[in-house]
Coordinates of C-alpha atoms in Angstrom, one line a residue:
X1 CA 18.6 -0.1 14.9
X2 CA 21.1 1.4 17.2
X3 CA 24.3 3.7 16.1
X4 CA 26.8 5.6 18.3
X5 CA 25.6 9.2 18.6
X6 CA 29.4 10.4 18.8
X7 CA 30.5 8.3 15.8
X8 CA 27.4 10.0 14.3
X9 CA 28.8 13.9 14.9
X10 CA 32.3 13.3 14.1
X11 CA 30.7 11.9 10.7
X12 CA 28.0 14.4 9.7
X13 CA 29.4 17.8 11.8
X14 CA 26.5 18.1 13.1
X15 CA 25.8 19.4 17.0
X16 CA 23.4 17.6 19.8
X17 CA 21.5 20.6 19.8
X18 CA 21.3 20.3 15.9
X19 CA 20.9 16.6 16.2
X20 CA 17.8 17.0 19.2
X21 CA 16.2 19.6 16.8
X22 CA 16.0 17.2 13.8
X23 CA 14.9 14.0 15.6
X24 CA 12.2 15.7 17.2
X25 CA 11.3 16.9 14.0
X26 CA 11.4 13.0 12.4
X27 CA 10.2 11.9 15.7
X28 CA 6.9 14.7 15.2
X29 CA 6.3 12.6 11.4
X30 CA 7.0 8.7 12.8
X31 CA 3.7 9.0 15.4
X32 CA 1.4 7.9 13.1
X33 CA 3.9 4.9 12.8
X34 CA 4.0 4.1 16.7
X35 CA 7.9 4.3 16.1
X36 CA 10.2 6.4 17.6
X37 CA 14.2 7.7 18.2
X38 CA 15.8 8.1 21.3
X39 CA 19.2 9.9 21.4
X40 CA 21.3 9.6 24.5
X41 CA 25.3 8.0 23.9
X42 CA 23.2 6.1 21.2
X43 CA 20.9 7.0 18.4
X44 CA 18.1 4.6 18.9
X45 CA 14.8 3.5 16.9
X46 CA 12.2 2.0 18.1
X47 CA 8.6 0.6 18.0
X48 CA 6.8 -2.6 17.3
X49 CA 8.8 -4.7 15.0
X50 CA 6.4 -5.5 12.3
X51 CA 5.8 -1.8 11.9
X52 CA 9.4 -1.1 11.9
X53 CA 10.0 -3.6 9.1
X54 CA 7.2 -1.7 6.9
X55 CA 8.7 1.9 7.5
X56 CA 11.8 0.2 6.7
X57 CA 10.6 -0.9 3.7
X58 CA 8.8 2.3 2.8
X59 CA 11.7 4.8 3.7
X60 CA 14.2 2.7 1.4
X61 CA 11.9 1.9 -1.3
X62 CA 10.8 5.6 -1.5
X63 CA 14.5 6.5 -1.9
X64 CA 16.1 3.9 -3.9
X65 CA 12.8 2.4 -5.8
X66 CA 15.4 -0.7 -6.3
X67 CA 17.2 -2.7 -4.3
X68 CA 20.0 -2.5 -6.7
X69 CA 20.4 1.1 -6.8
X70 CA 20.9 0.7 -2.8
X71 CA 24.9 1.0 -2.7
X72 CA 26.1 0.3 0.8
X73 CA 24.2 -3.1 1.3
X74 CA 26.7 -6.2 0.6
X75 CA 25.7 -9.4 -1.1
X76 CA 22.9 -8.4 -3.1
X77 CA 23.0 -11.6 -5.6
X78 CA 22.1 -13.5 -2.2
X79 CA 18.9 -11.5 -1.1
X80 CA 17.7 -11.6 -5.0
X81 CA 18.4 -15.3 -5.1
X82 CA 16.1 -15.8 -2.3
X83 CA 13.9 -13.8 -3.1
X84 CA 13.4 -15.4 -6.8
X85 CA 12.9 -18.2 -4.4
X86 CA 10.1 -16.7 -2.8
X87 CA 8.6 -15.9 -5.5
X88 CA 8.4 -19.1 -7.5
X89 CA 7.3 -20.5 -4.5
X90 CA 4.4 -18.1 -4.4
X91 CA 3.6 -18.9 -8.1
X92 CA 4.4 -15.0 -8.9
X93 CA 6.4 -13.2 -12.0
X94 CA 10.0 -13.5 -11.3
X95 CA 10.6 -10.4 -13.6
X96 CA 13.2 -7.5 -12.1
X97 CA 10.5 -5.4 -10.9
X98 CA 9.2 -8.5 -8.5
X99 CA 12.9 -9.6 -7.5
X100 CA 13.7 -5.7 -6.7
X101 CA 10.7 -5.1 -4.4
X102 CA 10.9 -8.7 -3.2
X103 CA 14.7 -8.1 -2.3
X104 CA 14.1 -4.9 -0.5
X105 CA 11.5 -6.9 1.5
X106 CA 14.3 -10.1 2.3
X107 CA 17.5 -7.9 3.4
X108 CA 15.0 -6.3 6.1
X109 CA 13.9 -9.5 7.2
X110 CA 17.3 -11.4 7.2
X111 CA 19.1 -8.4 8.9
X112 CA 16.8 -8.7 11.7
X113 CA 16.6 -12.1 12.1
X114 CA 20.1 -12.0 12.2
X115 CA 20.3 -9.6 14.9
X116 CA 17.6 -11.7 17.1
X117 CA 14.6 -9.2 16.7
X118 CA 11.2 -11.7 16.5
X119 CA 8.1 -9.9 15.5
X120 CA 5.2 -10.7 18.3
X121 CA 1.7 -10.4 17.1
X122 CA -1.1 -9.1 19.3
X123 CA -4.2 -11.4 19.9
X124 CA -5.9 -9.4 17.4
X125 CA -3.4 -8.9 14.7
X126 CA -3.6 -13.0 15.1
X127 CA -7.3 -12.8 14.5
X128 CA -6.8 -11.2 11.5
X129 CA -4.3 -13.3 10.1
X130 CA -6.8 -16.4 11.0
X131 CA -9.3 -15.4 8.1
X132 CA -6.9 -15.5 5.8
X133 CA -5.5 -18.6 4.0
X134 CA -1.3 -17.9 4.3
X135 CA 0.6 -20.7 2.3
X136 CA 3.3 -22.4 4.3
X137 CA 6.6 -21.2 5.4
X138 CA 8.7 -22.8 2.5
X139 CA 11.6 -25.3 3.7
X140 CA 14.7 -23.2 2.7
X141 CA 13.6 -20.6 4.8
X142 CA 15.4 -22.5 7.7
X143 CA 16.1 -19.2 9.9
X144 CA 13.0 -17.4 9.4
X145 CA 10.1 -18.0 12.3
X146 CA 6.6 -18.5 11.3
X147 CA 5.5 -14.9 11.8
X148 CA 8.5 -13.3 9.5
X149 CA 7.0 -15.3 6.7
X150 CA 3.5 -14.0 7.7
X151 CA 4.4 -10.3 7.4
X152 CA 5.8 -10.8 3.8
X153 CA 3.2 -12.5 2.8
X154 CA 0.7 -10.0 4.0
X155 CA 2.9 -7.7 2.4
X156 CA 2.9 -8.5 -0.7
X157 CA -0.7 -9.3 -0.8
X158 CA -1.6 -6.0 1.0
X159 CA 0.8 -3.3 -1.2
X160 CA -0.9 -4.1 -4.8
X161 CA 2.0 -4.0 -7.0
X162 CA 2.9 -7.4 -7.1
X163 CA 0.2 -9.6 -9.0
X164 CA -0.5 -12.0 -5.7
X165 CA -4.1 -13.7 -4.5
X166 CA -4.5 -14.8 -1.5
X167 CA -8.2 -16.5 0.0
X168 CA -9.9 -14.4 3.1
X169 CA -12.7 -15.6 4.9
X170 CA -15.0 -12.4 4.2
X171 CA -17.3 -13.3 7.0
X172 CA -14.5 -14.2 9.4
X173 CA -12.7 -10.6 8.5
X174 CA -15.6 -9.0 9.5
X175 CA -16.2 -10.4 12.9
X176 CA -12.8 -9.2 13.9
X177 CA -12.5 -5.4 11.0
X178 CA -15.0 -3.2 9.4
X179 CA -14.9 -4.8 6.4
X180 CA -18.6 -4.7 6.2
X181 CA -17.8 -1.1 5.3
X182 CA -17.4 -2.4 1.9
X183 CA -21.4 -2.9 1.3
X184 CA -21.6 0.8 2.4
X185 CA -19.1 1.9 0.0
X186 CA -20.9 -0.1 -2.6
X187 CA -23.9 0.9 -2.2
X188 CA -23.4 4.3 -2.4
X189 CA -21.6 3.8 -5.5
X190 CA -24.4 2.0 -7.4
X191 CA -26.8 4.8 -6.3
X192 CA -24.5 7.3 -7.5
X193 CA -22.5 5.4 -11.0
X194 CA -24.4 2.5 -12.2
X195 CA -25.4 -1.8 -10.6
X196 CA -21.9 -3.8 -10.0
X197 CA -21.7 -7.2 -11.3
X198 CA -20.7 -10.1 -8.5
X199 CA -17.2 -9.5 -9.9
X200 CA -16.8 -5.9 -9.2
X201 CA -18.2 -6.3 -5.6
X202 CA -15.5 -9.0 -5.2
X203 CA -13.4 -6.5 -6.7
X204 CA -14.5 -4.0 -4.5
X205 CA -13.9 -6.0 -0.7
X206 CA -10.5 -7.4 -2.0
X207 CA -9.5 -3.5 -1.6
X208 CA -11.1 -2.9 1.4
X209 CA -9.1 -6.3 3.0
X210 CA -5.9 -5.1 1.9
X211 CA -6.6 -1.4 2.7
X212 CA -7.8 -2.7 6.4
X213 CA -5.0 -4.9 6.3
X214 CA -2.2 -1.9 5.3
X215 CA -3.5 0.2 8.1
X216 CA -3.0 -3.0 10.7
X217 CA 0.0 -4.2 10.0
X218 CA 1.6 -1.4 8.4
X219 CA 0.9 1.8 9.3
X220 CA 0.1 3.0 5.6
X221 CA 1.6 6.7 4.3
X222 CA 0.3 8.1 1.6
X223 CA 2.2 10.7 0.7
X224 CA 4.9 8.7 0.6
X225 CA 3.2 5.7 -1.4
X226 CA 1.1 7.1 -3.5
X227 CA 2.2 9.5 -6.2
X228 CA -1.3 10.8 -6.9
X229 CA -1.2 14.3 -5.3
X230 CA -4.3 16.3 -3.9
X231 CA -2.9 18.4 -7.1
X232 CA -3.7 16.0 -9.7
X233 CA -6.9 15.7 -8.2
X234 CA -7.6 19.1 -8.2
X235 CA -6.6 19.0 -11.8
X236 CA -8.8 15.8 -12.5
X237 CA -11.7 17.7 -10.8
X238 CA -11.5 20.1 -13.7
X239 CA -11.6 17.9 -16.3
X240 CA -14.2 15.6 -15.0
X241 CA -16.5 17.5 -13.5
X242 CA -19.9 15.3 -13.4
X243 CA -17.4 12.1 -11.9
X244 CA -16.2 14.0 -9.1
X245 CA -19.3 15.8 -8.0
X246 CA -20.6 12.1 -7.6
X247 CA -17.6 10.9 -6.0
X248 CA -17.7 13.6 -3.3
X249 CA -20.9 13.1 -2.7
X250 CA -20.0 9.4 -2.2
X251 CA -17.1 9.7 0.0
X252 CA -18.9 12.5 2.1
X253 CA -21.3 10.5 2.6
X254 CA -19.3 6.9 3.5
X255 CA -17.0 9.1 6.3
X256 CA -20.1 10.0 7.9
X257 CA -21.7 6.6 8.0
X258 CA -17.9 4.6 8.9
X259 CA -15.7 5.5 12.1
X260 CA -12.7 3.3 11.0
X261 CA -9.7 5.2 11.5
X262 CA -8.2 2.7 8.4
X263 CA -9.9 5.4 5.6
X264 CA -8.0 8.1 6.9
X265 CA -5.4 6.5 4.0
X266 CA -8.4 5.5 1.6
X267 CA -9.9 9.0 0.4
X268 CA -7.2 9.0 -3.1
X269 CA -7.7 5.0 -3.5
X270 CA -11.4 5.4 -3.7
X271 CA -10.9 7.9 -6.0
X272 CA -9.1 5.6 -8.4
X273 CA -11.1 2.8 -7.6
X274 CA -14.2 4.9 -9.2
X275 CA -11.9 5.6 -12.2
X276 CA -11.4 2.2 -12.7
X277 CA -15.2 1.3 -12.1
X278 CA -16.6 3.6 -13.8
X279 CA -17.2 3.0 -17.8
X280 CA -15.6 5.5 -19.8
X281 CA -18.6 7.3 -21.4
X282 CA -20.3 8.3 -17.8
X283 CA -17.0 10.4 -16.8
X284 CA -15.5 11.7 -20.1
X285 CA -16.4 15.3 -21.4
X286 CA -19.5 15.3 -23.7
X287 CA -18.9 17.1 -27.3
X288 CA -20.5 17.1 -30.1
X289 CA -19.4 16.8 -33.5
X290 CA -20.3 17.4 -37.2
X291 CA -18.6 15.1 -39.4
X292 CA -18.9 16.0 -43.7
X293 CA -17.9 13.2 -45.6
X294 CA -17.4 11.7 -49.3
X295 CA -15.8 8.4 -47.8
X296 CA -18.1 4.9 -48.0
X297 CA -20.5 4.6 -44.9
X298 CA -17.2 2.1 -43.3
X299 CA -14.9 5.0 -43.8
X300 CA -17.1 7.6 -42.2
X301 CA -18.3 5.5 -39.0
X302 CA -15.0 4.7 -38.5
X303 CA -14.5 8.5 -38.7
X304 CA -16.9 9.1 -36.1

């Protein structure tokens, strides 16, 4: 967390007054983070430590994408052992994919445990973490304190890439998070697209927990996590014109009747979430086609 700042300008060239420049140009893109760097005769960052350990993970993960591409870090058998570990334990694939993002996630945490940094929860971060049913802090994790095993759990759960299912209290998360926002999103999606089943509104608040749950703990970027570009949905907007005159309506409609701060980072994931929703038929282009045949009636529906 800490480096020398001359060790730093004998190694890069680089001036204070270039070096002042540039971290209060990082420092102007970390606020939304809560997280910080000082420079004085050391280049410090800092901020709340769970939050730290989830721009940590972002930053390297957006760079390197594997924890075996990352050169500089030493032992890297050890970190993937333990975190195929973790993942057995958790009943999830043990595939590379898992073990890489899973490894990114254990050389934070063991680096700062071993440098004594504990992560402290606020009384309503706890609250949170109440409604949902966390599995216990597995034995050969003898270092690690309750609440590092808490994060990565809620990590894991919260990103979306790893296949992971954890049980939340629904009614519990909402006495303490909007999550009642949910039945707002829903039913302006039925009025717009078409009646959810009892599964797809199950569906539905499982996204908003770990969206609600990203923004808490995390401190979610989008840019940075989500390689769906305003672009593409410009370009998406062209091609499925009915969809997304619906879905703005929708979404124009759910910011003005929500005032959680947490769907500043949701606008793109509803988007998809409508995608996936939404049967095929309602969003594609309508053509029409003339089909002559000579084949057998098979042959020609199978044609059309």
């Amino acid at each position: 967390r800490t480096i020398s700042t001359i060790d730093f300008f004998f190694l890069y060239y680089i001036s204070e007054s270039q070096l002042r420049r540039k971290i209060k140009d990082i420092n102007a893109s970390l606020v939304k983070h809560d997280i910080s760097i000082s420079l004085s005769s050391t280049i410090t960052i800092s901020g709340e430590e769970h939050k730290l350990r989830a721009f940590f993970y972002v930053f390297l993960f957006a760079i390197h994408r594997q924890f075996s591409h990352i050169e500089w870090i030493e032992n890297k058998e050890g970190f993937a052992t333990v975190a195929t570990q973790i993942a057995q334990e958790l009943e999830i694939e043990t595939d590379s994919r898992t073990i890489e993002l899973l490894s990114i996630w254990c050389f934070i945490t063991m680096a700062s445990i071993k440098s004594h940094l504990s992560i402290i929860f606020n009384e309503y971060e706890q609250q949170i973490l109440q409604s949902i049913s966390l599995p216990h802090r597995p034995d050969f994790l003898t270092d690690w304190m309750e609440e590092d095993w808490q994060l990565l759990v809620v990590a894991i759960y919260a990103s979306d890439i790893i296949d992971f299912h954890l049980t939340v209290n629904l009614q519990q998360m909402e006495k303490v998070t909007h999550l009642d926002d949910a039945s707002i999103w829903i039913t302006l999606f039925e009025y717009q697209f078409l009646p959810l089943t009892d599964v797809q509104q199950e569906f539905v608040y499982k996204k908003f927990v770990k969206q609600l749950l990203s923004y808490y703990f995390f401190e979610p970027d989008e840019n940075v996590l989500n390689n769906f570009t305003e672009q593409y949905a410009e370009e998406l907007k062209v091609h499925y014109p009915l969809l997304f005159s619906k879905y703005e309506f929708l979404w124009n409609q759910f910011i003005e009747k929500v005032s959680e701060p947490a769907y500043e980072y949701f606008h793109i994931e509803s988007l998809l979430l409508c995608f996936y929703l939404v049967p095929n038929e309602i969003y594609y282009p309508q053509i029409k086609l003339f089909i002559r045949s000579d084949l057998t009636f098979l042959n020609t529906k199978h044609l059309e």
